[in-house]
PDB file of C-alpha atoms in Angstrom:
ATOM      1  CA  MET A  53     -44.758  94.574-107.355  1.00 79.00           C
ATOM      2  CA  ASN A  54     -45.654  90.903-106.860  1.00 81.00           C
ATOM      3  CA  ILE A  55     -43.530  87.839-107.678  1.00 81.00           C
ATOM      4  CA  LYS A  56     -46.365  86.461-109.856  1.00 79.00           C
ATOM      5  CA  GLU A  57     -45.961  89.406-112.247  1.00 77.00           C
ATOM      6  CA  PHE A  58     -42.640  88.025-113.522  1.00 75.00           C
ATOM      7  CA  HIS A  59     -44.209  84.959-115.135  1.00 77.00           C
ATOM      8  CA  ASP A  60     -46.155  84.030-118.227  1.00 71.00           C
ATOM      9  CA  THR A  61     -48.649  81.444-116.971  1.00 69.00           C
ATOM     10  CA  LYS A  62     -48.727  79.815-120.423  1.00 79.00           C
ATOM     11  CA  ASN A  63     -45.412  78.065-119.670  1.00 88.00           C
ATOM     12  CA  ASP A  64     -45.206  74.944-117.473  1.00 93.00           C
ATOM     13  CA  VAL A  65     -42.126  76.414-115.782  1.00 94.00           C
ATOM     14  CA  SER A  66     -41.033  80.031-115.894  1.00 92.00           C
ATOM     15  CA  ALA A  67     -37.829  81.563-114.527  1.00 91.00           C
ATOM     16  CA  PHE A  68     -36.884  85.248-114.320  1.00 92.00           C
ATOM     17  CA  THR A  69     -33.726  86.796-112.847  1.00 93.00           C
ATOM     18  CA  MET A  70     -35.115  89.399-110.478  1.00 91.00           C
ATOM     19  CA  PHE A  71     -31.842  90.485-108.831  1.00 92.00           C
ATOM     20  CA  LYS A  72     -28.201  90.185-109.818  1.00 94.00           C
ATOM     21  CA  SER A  73     -25.024  91.405-108.129  1.00 93.00           C
ATOM     22  CA  ASN A  74     -21.311  90.641-108.188  1.00 91.00           C
ATOM     23  CA  GLU A  75     -21.853  88.000-105.472  1.00 89.00           C
ATOM     24  CA  GLY A  76     -24.790  86.133-106.991  1.00 93.00           C
ATOM     25  CA  LYS A  77     -28.381  86.317-108.183  1.00 96.00           C
ATOM     26  CA  THR A  78     -31.961  85.602-107.202  1.00 97.00           C
ATOM     27  CA  ILE A  79     -34.287  83.935-109.681  1.00 96.00           C
ATOM     28  CA  ALA A  80     -38.090  83.911-109.414  1.00 96.00           C
ATOM     29  CA  ILE A  81     -39.484  80.546-110.549  1.00 96.00           C
ATOM     30  CA  GLU A  82     -43.074  79.533-111.204  1.00 96.00           C
ATOM     31  CA  ILE A  83     -44.046  75.876-111.632  1.00 96.00           C
ATOM     32  CA  LEU A  84     -47.615  75.081-112.644  1.00 95.00           C
ATOM     33  CA  GLU A  85     -49.646  72.380-110.917  1.00 96.00           C
ATOM     34  CA  GLY A  86     -48.757  68.928-112.213  1.00 97.00           C
ATOM     35  CA  LYS A  87     -45.672  70.166-114.093  1.00 97.00           C
ATOM     36  CA  GLN A  88     -41.964  69.567-113.524  1.00 97.00           C
ATOM     37  CA  PHE A  89     -38.835  71.701-113.510  1.00 96.00           C
ATOM     38  CA  LYS A  90     -36.843  69.043-115.334  1.00 96.00           C
ATOM     39  CA  GLU A  91     -33.647  67.386-114.127  1.00 97.00           C
ATOM     40  CA  HIS A  92     -30.622  69.680-114.024  1.00 96.00           C
ATOM     41  CA  MET A  93     -27.675  70.522-111.765  1.00 96.00           C
ATOM     42  CA  THR A  94     -25.915  73.587-110.425  1.00 96.00           C
ATOM     43  CA  GLN A  95     -22.173  74.175-110.267  1.00 96.00           C
ATOM     44  CA  ILE A  96     -22.425  76.312-107.111  1.00 96.00           C
ATOM     45  CA  PRO A  97     -24.377  75.952-103.847  1.00 96.00           C
ATOM     46  CA  ALA A  98     -27.923  77.283-104.049  1.00 97.00           C
ATOM     47  CA  LEU A  99     -30.947  77.851-101.842  1.00 98.00           C
ATOM     48  CA  LEU A 100     -34.511  77.188-103.045  1.00 98.00           C
ATOM     49  CA  VAL A 101     -37.303  78.897-101.072  1.00 98.00           C
ATOM     50  CA  CYS A 102     -41.007  78.198-101.568  1.00 98.00           C
ATOM     51  CA  VAL A 103     -42.884  81.518-101.440  1.00 97.00           C
ATOM     52  CA  ASN A 104     -46.321  79.973-102.003  1.00 96.00           C
ATOM     53  CA  GLY A 105     -47.873  76.782-103.300  1.00 97.00           C
ATOM     54  CA  LYS A 106     -46.563  73.244-102.855  1.00 98.00           C
ATOM     55  CA  VAL A 107     -43.723  71.419-104.653  1.00 98.00           C
ATOM     56  CA  VAL A 108     -41.572  68.349-104.140  1.00 98.00           C
ATOM     57  CA  PHE A 109     -37.805  68.737-104.534  1.00 98.00           C
ATOM     58  CA  GLU A 110     -35.942  65.504-105.369  1.00 98.00           C
ATOM     59  CA  ASP A 111     -32.378  64.599-106.274  1.00 98.00           C
ATOM     60  CA  GLU A 112     -30.465  61.688-107.756  1.00 97.00           C
ATOM     61  CA  LYS A 113     -29.226  60.619-104.318  1.00 97.00           C
ATOM     62  CA  GLY A 114     -32.794  59.785-103.250  1.00 97.00           C
ATOM     63  CA  PHE A 115     -33.400  62.944-101.210  1.00 97.00           C
ATOM     64  CA  SER A 116     -37.017  64.147-101.365  1.00 98.00           C
ATOM     65  CA  LYS A 117     -38.612  67.086 -99.564  1.00 98.00           C
ATOM     66  CA  LYS A 118     -42.070  68.591 -99.855  1.00 98.00           C
ATOM     67  CA  LEU A 119     -41.885  72.378 -99.735  1.00 98.00           C
ATOM     68  CA  ILE A 120     -44.785  74.634 -98.775  1.00 98.00           C
ATOM     69  CA  SER A 121     -44.858  78.375 -98.158  1.00 97.00           C
ATOM     70  CA  GLY A 122     -41.788  79.379 -96.116  1.00 97.00           C
ATOM     71  CA  ASP A 123     -39.908  76.084 -96.530  1.00 98.00           C
ATOM     72  CA  PHE A 124     -36.478  75.916 -98.142  1.00 98.00           C
ATOM     73  CA  VAL A 125     -33.863  73.407 -99.237  1.00 98.00           C
ATOM     74  CA  LYS A 126     -30.107  73.784 -99.778  1.00 98.00           C
ATOM     75  CA  ILE A 127     -29.072  72.496-103.203  1.00 98.00           C
ATOM     76  CA  THR A 128     -25.766  70.648-103.427  1.00 96.00           C
ATOM     77  CA  PRO A 129     -23.536  71.409-106.426  1.00 97.00           C
ATOM     78  CA  PHE A 130     -23.073  68.733-109.101  1.00 98.00           C
ATOM     79  CA  VAL A 131     -26.071  66.651-107.939  1.00 98.00           C
ATOM     80  CA  LYS A 132     -28.896  66.216-110.457  1.00 98.00           C
ATOM     81  CA  HIS A 133     -32.217  67.421-109.085  1.00 98.00           C
ATOM     82  CA  TRP A 134     -35.734  68.340-110.216  1.00 98.00           C
ATOM     83  CA  VAL A 135     -38.872  69.944-108.788  1.00 98.00           C
ATOM     84  CA  ASN A 136     -42.458  68.713-109.199  1.00 98.00           C
ATOM     85  CA  GLY A 137     -45.336  71.182-108.893  1.00 98.00           C
ATOM     86  CA  ILE A 138     -48.049  69.758-106.644  1.00 98.00           C
ATOM     87  CA  GLU A 139     -49.840  73.128-106.797  1.00 97.00           C
ATOM     88  CA  THR A 140     -49.016  76.157-108.923  1.00 95.00           C
ATOM     89  CA  SER A 141     -46.090  77.554-106.956  1.00 96.00           C
ATOM     90  CA  GLN A 142     -43.800  80.564-106.695  1.00 96.00           C
ATOM     91  CA  LEU A 143     -40.192  79.928-105.632  1.00 97.00           C
ATOM     92  CA  LEU A 144     -37.010  81.920-105.174  1.00 97.00           C
ATOM     93  CA  LEU A 145     -33.644  80.432-106.144  1.00 98.00           C
ATOM     94  CA  MET A 146     -30.598  82.137-104.682  1.00 97.00           C
ATOM     95  CA  LYS A 147     -27.097  81.343-105.869  1.00 95.00           C
TER      96      LYS A 147
END
């Protein structure tokens, strides 16, 4: 199986829970080139990993990080953040 199989490429942003346990879950996310995973926040710590493509993660505190294949960012709870797709990208969100 491939992470790309979880997504419908008709949507600007697609998210699919690929694994869930009592301790947390892993979500496969696809963001199309030039599209944005709109502003939101998490209530628990999270880890965003870029599997392939290129995105820019930004938050309301002014933090900005370009992520390419293999890069990751820790997401702070209760801080608004968003992700811009520079290229069509596959990401994993663990929380």
